[in-house]
Amino acid sequence: MRLRWIARMFAGVCILGAAPVTAQEQGLGGIVDAWMASPHGDYHSESFTHWNEEGAVPEVCATCHSAPGFADFIGADGSAAGKVDAPAPINAPVSCAACHSTAAMALDRAVFPSGVAEDGLGADAACTVCHMGREAGESVRAAVKGLGEDEVSADLPFLNIHYGIAATVMRGADVGGGFEYPGQSYAGRFAHVPSASSCTACHDPHDTQVAPEPCMACHRGVEELSDIRMRPGDYDGDGQNAGGIAEEIHGLHARLDRAIMVYAAEVTGKPIGYTADAYPYFFNDSDGSGAIEAAEAVYPNAYKSWTPRLLKAAYNFQAVKKDPGAYAHNPAYALQLLHDSLVSLGERVSVDLSGIARP
């Protein structure tokens, strides 16, 4: 049954204007298997089942969480492009026709949550639409406007940048995905080598995996992609710089995590904790254990004692967390966001910044 549906999707490619011949030449069976094993084709993923009880994916989510919703957004269904007109079907992962339609292949522009529009995206445009997140540094600035930096506001919510934000991280300050502190400069688009400057240059378009061999041709002497390092600084202050740049990002991220907890306990009087497994991720650490247990990771216990300073740091913490490939997409931008968030918290509570370099 599913294979017949997939065949219809490939037939839909032809109807929508792209030729399926290339797919056949490359081995249709292999492409289908790769797609079905990928996150984009996972029928059981939370990304495509979250709305099952409601029976439809709402317009605000449909662009990226339902293939018909994406078709609606880009105008492949004959509707006006740039918006979703109606709720979309559930259990409809990213299909062949989503990326191989005439409209998708002609797509060349994307507007980021900051309001910045990027043109000339070519084949990256379709990927970018769903890998840019839903918030930006401007969102944070607007939310904290008029509030004192350390003033607790019950009306101040946590702003979640969303998930899979590689397109935003890769472009850095050019699209303002992170909260960028005044007076600091931030890295723009990460200038990689021409052969690794697009989404599909590194990621297989069907299984989304990265083949490490082309990278190792230049980055010799490493066993894993995360071992690659082109910057010599000690950015997390642990006195080591022999590992990959991913280690520096992880180390600085952990330091920011601890600083956020110290700030919340000492300034707001409401201990905070983070878990990646439950929305909205930051919760009241009711027992002060320094960890969020299952009983605490429930929506009614969501953290609500935000100050502007705390929100900015937590937003950047989440932004880096939600791009596990930041070490390859734009390590300088990720480190800068973490570093400056840590420095900001250190203006109010004790934070050890010794030995920490800023890229």
mmCIF file of C-alpha atoms in Angstrom:
data_model
loop_
_atom_site.group_PDB
_atom_site.id
_atom_site.type_symbol
_atom_site.label_atom_id
_atom_site.label_comp_id
_atom_site.label_asym_id
_atom_site.label_seq_id
_atom_site.Cartn_x
_atom_site.Cartn_y
_atom_site.Cartn_z
ATOM 1 C CA MET A 1 0.000 0.000 0.000
ATOM 2 C CA ARG A 2 2.744 2.436 0.979
ATOM 3 C CA LEU A 3 4.826 1.579 -2.082
ATOM 4 C CA ARG A 4 1.836 2.295 -4.318
ATOM 5 C CA TRP A 5 1.478 5.675 -2.575
ATOM 6 C CA ILE A 6 5.166 6.379 -3.162
ATOM 7 C CA ALA A 7 4.790 5.453 -6.811
ATOM 8 C CA ARG A 8 1.935 7.935 -7.058
ATOM 9 C CA MET A 9 4.198 10.574 -5.509
ATOM 10 C CA PHE A 10 6.765 9.971 -8.251
ATOM 11 C CA ALA A 11 3.997 10.108 -10.819
ATOM 12 C CA GLY A 12 3.009 13.417 -9.234
ATOM 13 C CA VAL A 13 6.512 14.660 -9.934
ATOM 14 C CA CYS A 14 5.870 14.307 -13.646
ATOM 15 C CA ILE A 15 2.485 15.977 -13.382
ATOM 16 C CA LEU A 16 3.962 18.903 -11.496
ATOM 17 C CA GLY A 17 6.664 19.442 -14.073
ATOM 18 C CA ALA A 18 9.836 17.622 -13.039
ATOM 19 C CA ALA A 19 11.088 14.622 -14.977
ATOM 20 C CA PRO A 20 11.279 11.348 -13.020
ATOM 21 C CA VAL A 21 13.790 9.887 -15.492
ATOM 22 C CA THR A 22 16.809 10.949 -13.439
ATOM 23 C CA ALA A 23 15.430 9.263 -10.341
ATOM 24 C CA GLN A 24 14.917 6.070 -12.349
ATOM 25 C CA GLU A 25 18.454 6.213 -13.720
ATOM 26 C CA GLN A 26 19.870 6.561 -10.214
ATOM 27 C CA GLY A 27 17.845 3.604 -8.992
ATOM 28 C CA LEU A 28 14.317 4.352 -7.892
ATOM 29 C CA GLY A 29 14.277 1.577 -5.322
ATOM 30 C CA GLY A 30 17.410 2.857 -3.614
ATOM 31 C CA ILE A 31 16.118 6.422 -3.548
ATOM 32 C CA VAL A 32 12.799 5.321 -2.046
ATOM 33 C CA ASP A 33 14.558 3.208 0.598
ATOM 34 C CA ALA A 34 16.846 6.105 1.517
ATOM 35 C CA TRP A 35 13.924 8.497 1.745
ATOM 36 C CA MET A 36 11.830 6.125 3.888
ATOM 37 C CA ALA A 37 14.738 5.703 6.311
ATOM 38 C CA SER A 38 15.279 9.453 6.609
ATOM 39 C CA PRO A 39 13.661 11.909 9.047
ATOM 40 C CA HIS A 40 11.798 13.447 6.112
ATOM 41 C CA GLY A 41 10.029 10.172 5.354
ATOM 42 C CA ASP A 42 9.375 8.983 8.906
ATOM 43 C CA TYR A 43 5.619 8.494 9.252
ATOM 44 C CA HIS A 44 6.002 7.828 12.974
ATOM 45 C CA SER A 45 7.965 10.961 13.770
ATOM 46 C CA GLU A 46 6.530 13.527 16.152
ATOM 47 C CA SER A 47 7.112 16.003 13.335
ATOM 48 C CA PHE A 48 4.290 14.403 11.359
ATOM 49 C CA THR A 49 2.109 12.807 14.068
ATOM 50 C CA HIS A 50 1.851 15.633 16.599
ATOM 51 C CA TRP A 51 -1.543 16.719 15.253
ATOM 52 C CA ASN A 52 -3.102 13.280 14.763
ATOM 53 C CA GLU A 53 -5.693 13.767 17.475
ATOM 54 C CA GLU A 54 -6.770 17.065 15.924
ATOM 55 C CA GLY A 55 -7.095 15.433 12.515
ATOM 56 C CA ALA A 56 -5.252 18.173 10.601
ATOM 57 C CA VAL A 57 -2.052 20.221 10.746
ATOM 58 C CA PRO A 58 -2.876 23.899 11.411
ATOM 59 C CA GLU A 59 -1.863 26.489 8.849
ATOM 60 C CA VAL A 60 0.905 27.937 11.033
ATOM 61 C CA CYS A 61 2.652 24.543 11.134
ATOM 62 C CA ALA A 62 1.579 22.995 7.840
ATOM 63 C CA THR A 63 4.350 24.421 5.639
ATOM 64 C CA CYS A 64 6.967 22.144 7.139
ATOM 65 C CA HIS A 65 4.940 19.386 8.785
ATOM 66 C CA SER A 66 2.781 18.228 5.881
ATOM 67 C CA ALA A 67 3.812 17.781 2.261
ATOM 68 C CA PRO A 68 0.500 19.196 0.989
ATOM 69 C CA GLY A 69 1.019 22.149 3.331
ATOM 70 C CA PHE A 70 4.407 22.810 1.762
ATOM 71 C CA ALA A 71 2.858 22.587 -1.701
ATOM 72 C CA ASP A 72 0.252 25.122 -0.575
ATOM 73 C CA PHE A 73 2.948 27.468 0.774
ATOM 74 C CA ILE A 74 4.995 27.521 -2.427
ATOM 75 C CA GLY A 75 1.937 27.654 -4.663
ATOM 76 C CA ALA A 76 2.442 24.216 -6.206
ATOM 77 C CA ASP A 77 -1.260 23.479 -5.674
ATOM 78 C CA GLY A 78 -2.321 26.479 -7.725
ATOM 79 C CA SER A 79 -2.883 28.754 -4.728
ATOM 80 C CA ALA A 80 -1.037 31.998 -4.031
ATOM 81 C CA ALA A 81 2.526 31.390 -2.850
ATOM 82 C CA GLY A 82 3.839 32.643 0.483
ATOM 83 C CA LYS A 83 1.070 31.415 2.771
ATOM 84 C CA VAL A 84 -0.897 28.305 3.703
ATOM 85 C CA ASP A 85 -4.594 28.688 2.971
ATOM 86 C CA ALA A 86 -6.067 25.795 4.961
ATOM 87 C CA PRO A 87 -5.175 23.080 7.491
ATOM 88 C CA ALA A 88 -3.178 20.263 5.921
ATOM 89 C CA PRO A 89 -3.433 16.450 6.128
ATOM 90 C CA ILE A 90 -1.744 14.587 8.970
ATOM 91 C CA ASN A 91 0.843 11.832 8.458
ATOM 92 C CA ALA A 92 2.060 13.417 5.237
ATOM 93 C CA PRO A 93 5.878 13.589 5.499
ATOM 94 C CA VAL A 94 8.138 15.327 3.022
ATOM 95 C CA SER A 95 7.312 13.517 -0.208
ATOM 96 C CA CYS A 96 9.085 13.322 -3.537
ATOM 97 C CA ALA A 97 6.696 15.852 -5.052
ATOM 98 C CA ALA A 98 7.420 18.324 -2.247
ATOM 99 C CA CYS A 99 10.919 19.010 -3.575
ATOM 100 C CA HIS A 100 10.574 17.941 -7.202
ATOM 101 C CA SER A 101 7.617 20.056 -8.253
ATOM 102 C CA THR A 102 8.009 22.858 -10.753
ATOM 103 C CA ALA A 103 7.226 25.405 -8.041
ATOM 104 C CA ALA A 104 9.784 23.956 -5.616
ATOM 105 C CA MET A 105 12.503 23.813 -8.234
ATOM 106 C CA ALA A 106 11.811 27.410 -9.239
ATOM 107 C CA LEU A 107 11.899 28.610 -5.629
ATOM 108 C CA ASP A 108 14.845 30.962 -5.158
ATOM 109 C CA ARG A 109 13.960 33.164 -2.165
ATOM 110 C CA ALA A 110 13.201 32.796 1.524
ATOM 111 C CA VAL A 111 12.157 35.303 4.181
ATOM 112 C CA PHE A 112 13.651 34.601 7.594
ATOM 113 C CA PRO A 113 11.856 35.229 10.916
ATOM 114 C CA SER A 114 13.967 38.377 11.333
ATOM 115 C CA GLY A 115 12.296 39.764 8.222
ATOM 116 C CA VAL A 116 15.490 39.507 6.189
ATOM 117 C CA ALA A 117 14.927 38.082 2.708
ATOM 118 C CA GLU A 118 17.616 36.055 0.978
ATOM 119 C CA ASP A 119 17.549 35.748 -2.807
ATOM 120 C CA GLY A 120 19.528 33.557 -5.166
ATOM 121 C CA LEU A 121 19.204 30.460 -2.979
ATOM 122 C CA GLY A 122 18.782 28.063 -5.861
ATOM 123 C CA ALA A 123 18.408 24.449 -4.760
ATOM 124 C CA ASP A 124 18.850 25.509 -1.120
ATOM 125 C CA ALA A 125 15.586 27.457 -1.137
ATOM 126 C CA ALA A 126 13.290 24.507 -0.414
ATOM 127 C CA CYS A 127 15.540 23.352 2.453
ATOM 128 C CA THR A 128 15.775 26.877 3.832
ATOM 129 C CA VAL A 129 12.017 27.381 4.089
ATOM 130 C CA CYS A 130 11.790 24.662 6.749
ATOM 131 C CA HIS A 131 15.185 24.996 8.414
ATOM 132 C CA MET A 132 15.165 28.642 9.470
ATOM 133 C CA GLY A 133 13.273 28.465 12.763
ATOM 134 C CA ARG A 134 10.332 30.599 13.825
ATOM 135 C CA GLU A 135 11.887 33.297 16.004
ATOM 136 C CA ALA A 136 14.830 35.688 15.701
ATOM 137 C CA GLY A 137 16.864 38.105 17.754
ATOM 138 C CA GLU A 138 14.326 40.756 16.789
ATOM 139 C CA SER A 139 11.606 38.714 18.480
ATOM 140 C CA VAL A 140 13.536 38.860 21.744
ATOM 141 C CA ARG A 141 14.204 42.587 21.414
ATOM 142 C CA ALA A 142 10.530 43.266 20.836
ATOM 143 C CA ALA A 143 9.473 41.090 23.786
ATOM 144 C CA VAL A 144 11.751 42.815 26.331
ATOM 145 C CA LYS A 145 11.235 46.380 25.112
ATOM 146 C CA GLY A 146 10.635 48.783 27.962
ATOM 147 C CA LEU A 147 11.617 46.329 30.711
ATOM 148 C CA GLY A 148 14.556 46.659 33.071
ATOM 149 C CA GLU A 149 17.309 44.176 32.311
ATOM 150 C CA ASP A 150 16.820 42.317 35.599
ATOM 151 C CA GLU A 151 13.107 42.997 36.050
ATOM 152 C CA VAL A 152 10.956 39.897 36.419
ATOM 153 C CA SER A 153 7.864 40.049 34.247
ATOM 154 C CA ALA A 154 5.045 37.510 34.435
ATOM 155 C CA ASP A 155 4.075 38.549 30.907
ATOM 156 C CA LEU A 156 7.457 37.640 29.436
ATOM 157 C CA PRO A 157 7.355 34.183 27.808
ATOM 158 C CA PHE A 158 10.201 31.972 26.711
ATOM 159 C CA LEU A 159 10.732 32.353 22.971
ATOM 160 C CA ASN A 160 11.617 29.049 21.332
ATOM 161 C CA ILE A 161 13.533 29.416 18.070
ATOM 162 C CA HIS A 162 12.085 26.017 17.005
ATOM 163 C CA TYR A 163 14.033 23.104 15.536
ATOM 164 C CA GLY A 164 16.408 22.129 12.769
ATOM 165 C CA ILE A 165 17.621 25.698 12.240
ATOM 166 C CA ALA A 166 20.706 24.955 10.142
ATOM 167 C CA ALA A 167 19.832 27.484 7.421
ATOM 168 C CA THR A 168 19.676 30.298 9.960
ATOM 169 C CA VAL A 169 22.835 29.297 11.817
ATOM 170 C CA MET A 170 24.752 28.927 8.558
ATOM 171 C CA ARG A 171 23.937 32.542 7.618
ATOM 172 C CA GLY A 172 24.644 33.924 11.091
ATOM 173 C CA ALA A 173 24.395 37.679 11.501
ATOM 174 C CA ASP A 174 23.243 38.059 7.894
ATOM 175 C CA VAL A 175 19.775 36.926 8.985
ATOM 176 C CA GLY A 176 19.923 37.623 12.746
ATOM 177 C CA GLY A 177 18.652 34.323 14.081
ATOM 178 C CA GLY A 178 20.364 34.644 17.456
ATOM 179 C CA PHE A 179 20.081 37.445 19.973
ATOM 180 C CA GLU A 180 23.071 39.637 19.159
ATOM 181 C CA TYR A 181 24.205 41.900 21.962
ATOM 182 C CA PRO A 182 24.710 45.604 21.196
ATOM 183 C CA GLY A 183 28.313 46.663 20.617
ATOM 184 C CA GLN A 184 29.463 43.242 19.460
ATOM 185 C CA SER A 185 30.220 42.029 15.942
ATOM 186 C CA TYR A 186 28.923 38.673 14.761
ATOM 187 C CA ALA A 187 29.926 36.280 12.013
ATOM 188 C CA GLY A 188 27.807 36.288 8.869
ATOM 189 C CA ARG A 189 27.442 33.365 6.530
ATOM 190 C CA PHE A 190 30.074 30.724 7.108
ATOM 191 C CA ALA A 191 32.327 30.811 4.054
ATOM 192 C CA HIS A 192 33.114 27.187 3.386
ATOM 193 C CA VAL A 193 34.823 25.843 0.285
ATOM 194 C CA PRO A 194 32.734 26.058 -2.923
ATOM 195 C CA SER A 195 32.233 22.303 -3.026
ATOM 196 C CA ALA A 196 30.609 22.381 0.429
ATOM 197 C CA SER A 197 28.613 25.594 0.302
ATOM 198 C CA SER A 198 25.087 24.263 -0.199
ATOM 199 C CA CYS A 199 22.757 21.948 1.692
ATOM 200 C CA THR A 200 22.942 19.056 -0.751
ATOM 201 C CA ALA A 201 26.660 19.457 -1.294
ATOM 202 C CA CYS A 202 27.072 17.966 2.182
ATOM 203 C CA HIS A 203 23.757 16.214 2.872
ATOM 204 C CA ASP A 204 22.403 13.479 0.649
ATOM 205 C CA PRO A 205 19.058 14.865 -0.566
ATOM 206 C CA HIS A 206 17.221 11.615 0.148
ATOM 207 C CA ASP A 207 18.640 10.126 3.347
ATOM 208 C CA THR A 208 19.998 13.523 4.609
ATOM 209 C CA GLN A 209 23.214 11.869 5.826
ATOM 210 C CA VAL A 210 26.645 13.451 5.393
ATOM 211 C CA ALA A 211 29.351 11.470 3.622
ATOM 212 C CA PRO A 212 32.574 12.291 5.510
ATOM 213 C CA GLU A 213 35.054 11.218 2.817
ATOM 214 C CA PRO A 214 35.095 14.508 0.839
ATOM 215 C CA CYS A 215 35.685 16.439 4.059
ATOM 216 C CA MET A 216 38.551 14.189 5.097
ATOM 217 C CA ALA A 217 40.381 14.963 1.858
ATOM 218 C CA CYS A 218 41.255 18.365 3.340
ATOM 219 C CA HIS A 219 40.760 17.738 7.062
ATOM 220 C CA ARG A 220 43.204 14.897 7.377
ATOM 221 C CA GLY A 221 44.090 13.205 10.620
ATOM 222 C CA VAL A 222 40.601 13.228 12.160
ATOM 223 C CA GLU A 223 38.300 10.265 12.699
ATOM 224 C CA GLU A 224 34.942 12.052 12.991
ATOM 225 C CA LEU A 225 33.554 15.195 11.407
ATOM 226 C CA SER A 226 33.089 16.640 14.885
ATOM 227 C CA ASP A 227 36.865 16.352 15.397
ATOM 228 C CA ILE A 228 37.520 19.001 12.742
ATOM 229 C CA ARG A 229 38.959 22.253 14.015
ATOM 230 C CA MET A 230 40.295 25.289 12.159
ATOM 231 C CA ARG A 231 40.372 27.754 15.083
ATOM 232 C CA PRO A 232 43.087 27.500 17.745
ATOM 233 C CA GLY A 233 41.470 29.403 20.623
ATOM 234 C CA ASP A 234 40.289 28.021 23.934
ATOM 235 C CA TYR A 235 36.691 29.161 23.704
ATOM 236 C CA ASP A 236 35.226 27.243 26.636
ATOM 237 C CA GLY A 237 38.002 28.017 29.121
ATOM 238 C CA ASP A 238 38.923 24.418 29.932
ATOM 239 C CA GLY A 239 42.589 24.913 29.058
ATOM 240 C CA GLN A 240 42.358 22.550 26.088
ATOM 241 C CA ASN A 241 42.227 23.210 22.378
ATOM 242 C CA ALA A 242 43.266 19.883 20.905
ATOM 243 C CA GLY A 243 39.764 18.527 20.229
ATOM 244 C CA GLY A 244 37.334 19.518 17.533
ATOM 245 C CA ILE A 245 35.535 22.852 17.540
ATOM 246 C CA ALA A 246 32.400 20.904 18.492
ATOM 247 C CA GLU A 247 34.000 20.272 21.900
ATOM 248 C CA GLU A 248 34.449 24.006 22.424
ATOM 249 C CA ILE A 249 30.792 24.656 21.580
ATOM 250 C CA HIS A 250 29.628 21.889 23.921
ATOM 251 C CA GLY A 251 31.890 23.107 26.712
ATOM 252 C CA LEU A 252 30.752 26.722 26.432
ATOM 253 C CA HIS A 253 27.139 25.597 26.159
ATOM 254 C CA ALA A 254 27.500 23.708 29.450
ATOM 255 C CA ARG A 255 29.002 26.785 31.098
ATOM 256 C CA LEU A 256 26.066 28.890 29.958
ATOM 257 C CA ASP A 257 23.680 26.276 31.320
ATOM 258 C CA ARG A 258 25.254 26.592 34.768
ATOM 259 C CA ALA A 259 25.294 30.391 34.613
ATOM 260 C CA ILE A 260 21.602 30.476 33.709
ATOM 261 C CA MET A 261 20.817 28.380 36.793
ATOM 262 C CA VAL A 262 22.944 30.593 39.044
ATOM 263 C CA TYR A 263 21.317 33.766 37.719
ATOM 264 C CA ALA A 264 17.787 32.439 38.121
ATOM 265 C CA ALA A 265 18.380 31.274 41.675
ATOM 266 C CA GLU A 266 20.144 34.439 42.823
ATOM 267 C CA VAL A 267 18.328 37.166 40.886
ATOM 268 C CA THR A 268 14.769 35.948 40.368
ATOM 269 C CA GLY A 269 14.660 33.689 43.415
ATOM 270 C CA LYS A 270 13.117 30.988 41.229
ATOM 271 C CA PRO A 271 15.534 28.150 40.369
ATOM 272 C CA ILE A 272 15.439 27.070 36.732
ATOM 273 C CA GLY A 273 16.349 23.912 34.857
ATOM 274 C CA TYR A 274 16.418 22.753 31.256
ATOM 275 C CA THR A 275 15.413 19.538 29.561
ATOM 276 C CA ALA A 276 15.515 18.868 25.846
ATOM 277 C CA ASP A 277 12.739 16.295 26.123
ATOM 278 C CA ALA A 278 9.699 18.410 27.040
ATOM 279 C CA TYR A 279 8.171 21.663 25.854
ATOM 280 C CA PRO A 280 8.776 24.498 26.747
ATOM 281 C CA TYR A 281 12.184 23.145 27.870
ATOM 282 C CA PHE A 282 12.805 25.513 30.774
ATOM 283 C CA PHE A 283 11.006 24.564 33.986
ATOM 284 C CA ASN A 284 10.948 25.507 37.640
ATOM 285 C CA ASP A 285 13.532 23.429 39.465
ATOM 286 C CA SER A 286 11.172 22.980 42.395
ATOM 287 C CA ASP A 287 13.494 20.878 44.534
ATOM 288 C CA GLY A 288 16.634 22.825 43.635
ATOM 289 C CA SER A 289 18.399 19.650 42.563
ATOM 290 C CA GLY A 290 19.974 21.229 39.481
ATOM 291 C CA ALA A 291 18.125 18.792 37.229
ATOM 292 C CA ILE A 292 14.593 18.584 35.869
ATOM 293 C CA GLU A 293 12.960 15.316 36.856
ATOM 294 C CA ALA A 294 10.015 13.842 34.961
ATOM 295 C CA ALA A 295 7.522 15.194 37.496
ATOM 296 C CA GLU A 296 8.879 18.715 36.947
ATOM 297 C CA ALA A 297 8.964 18.535 33.140
ATOM 298 C CA VAL A 298 5.258 19.271 32.721
ATOM 299 C CA TYR A 299 3.689 22.301 31.082
ATOM 300 C CA PRO A 300 2.036 23.703 34.255
ATOM 301 C CA ASN A 301 5.539 23.867 35.759
ATOM 302 C CA ALA A 302 6.947 25.915 32.854
ATOM 303 C CA TYR A 303 9.353 28.621 33.973
ATOM 304 C CA LYS A 304 7.623 32.007 34.107
ATOM 305 C CA SER A 305 9.985 34.238 36.081
ATOM 306 C CA TRP A 306 11.852 35.645 33.119
ATOM 307 C CA THR A 307 13.877 38.813 33.080
ATOM 308 C CA PRO A 308 15.161 40.310 29.828
ATOM 309 C CA ARG A 309 18.732 39.300 30.661
ATOM 310 C CA LEU A 310 17.715 35.732 31.446
ATOM 311 C CA LEU A 311 15.493 35.419 28.370
ATOM 312 C CA LYS A 312 18.251 36.591 26.027
ATOM 313 C CA ALA A 313 20.710 34.045 27.400
ATOM 314 C CA ALA A 314 18.145 31.221 27.402
ATOM 315 C CA TYR A 315 17.109 32.033 23.835
ATOM 316 C CA ASN A 316 20.719 31.784 22.620
ATOM 317 C CA PHE A 317 21.230 28.632 24.679
ATOM 318 C CA GLN A 318 18.279 27.039 22.870
ATOM 319 C CA ALA A 319 19.336 28.382 19.457
ATOM 320 C CA VAL A 320 22.676 26.597 19.681
ATOM 321 C CA LYS A 321 21.075 23.494 21.197
ATOM 322 C CA LYS A 322 18.672 23.183 18.272
ATOM 323 C CA ASP A 323 21.422 22.995 15.671
ATOM 324 C CA PRO A 324 23.615 20.041 16.644
ATOM 325 C CA GLY A 325 25.569 20.651 13.442
ATOM 326 C CA ALA A 326 26.486 24.230 14.385
ATOM 327 C CA TYR A 327 30.147 23.172 14.559
ATOM 328 C CA ALA A 328 30.009 22.659 10.784
ATOM 329 C CA HIS A 329 27.334 25.196 9.818
ATOM 330 C CA ASN A 330 28.813 28.232 11.576
ATOM 331 C CA PRO A 331 31.007 27.567 14.627
ATOM 332 C CA ALA A 332 32.033 31.207 15.099
ATOM 333 C CA TYR A 333 28.441 32.442 15.280
ATOM 334 C CA ALA A 334 27.444 29.741 17.758
ATOM 335 C CA LEU A 335 30.429 30.477 19.996
ATOM 336 C CA GLN A 336 29.819 34.227 19.843
ATOM 337 C CA LEU A 337 26.187 33.857 20.926
ATOM 338 C CA LEU A 338 27.159 31.613 23.839
ATOM 339 C CA HIS A 339 30.123 33.769 24.872
ATOM 340 C CA ASP A 340 28.199 37.033 24.915
ATOM 341 C CA SER A 341 25.277 35.484 26.780
ATOM 342 C CA LEU A 342 27.694 34.260 29.427
ATOM 343 C CA VAL A 343 29.322 37.693 29.690
ATOM 344 C CA SER A 344 25.917 39.333 30.093
ATOM 345 C CA LEU A 345 24.931 37.041 32.967
ATOM 346 C CA GLY A 346 28.345 37.714 34.484
ATOM 347 C CA GLU A 347 27.413 41.389 34.799
ATOM 348 C CA ARG A 348 24.903 40.411 37.465
ATOM 349 C CA VAL A 349 26.156 37.174 39.065
ATOM 350 C CA SER A 350 29.529 35.544 39.533
ATOM 351 C CA VAL A 351 30.621 33.820 36.318
ATOM 352 C CA ASP A 352 34.148 32.547 35.764
ATOM 353 C CA LEU A 353 35.259 33.943 32.414
ATOM 354 C CA SER A 354 38.965 33.328 32.864
ATOM 355 C CA GLY A 355 40.674 31.738 29.894
ATOM 356 C CA ILE A 356 37.650 32.059 27.620
ATOM 357 C CA ALA A 357 38.389 33.549 24.217
ATOM 358 C CA ARG A 358 35.806 35.083 21.887
ATOM 359 C CA PRO A 359 36.170 34.113 18.207
#
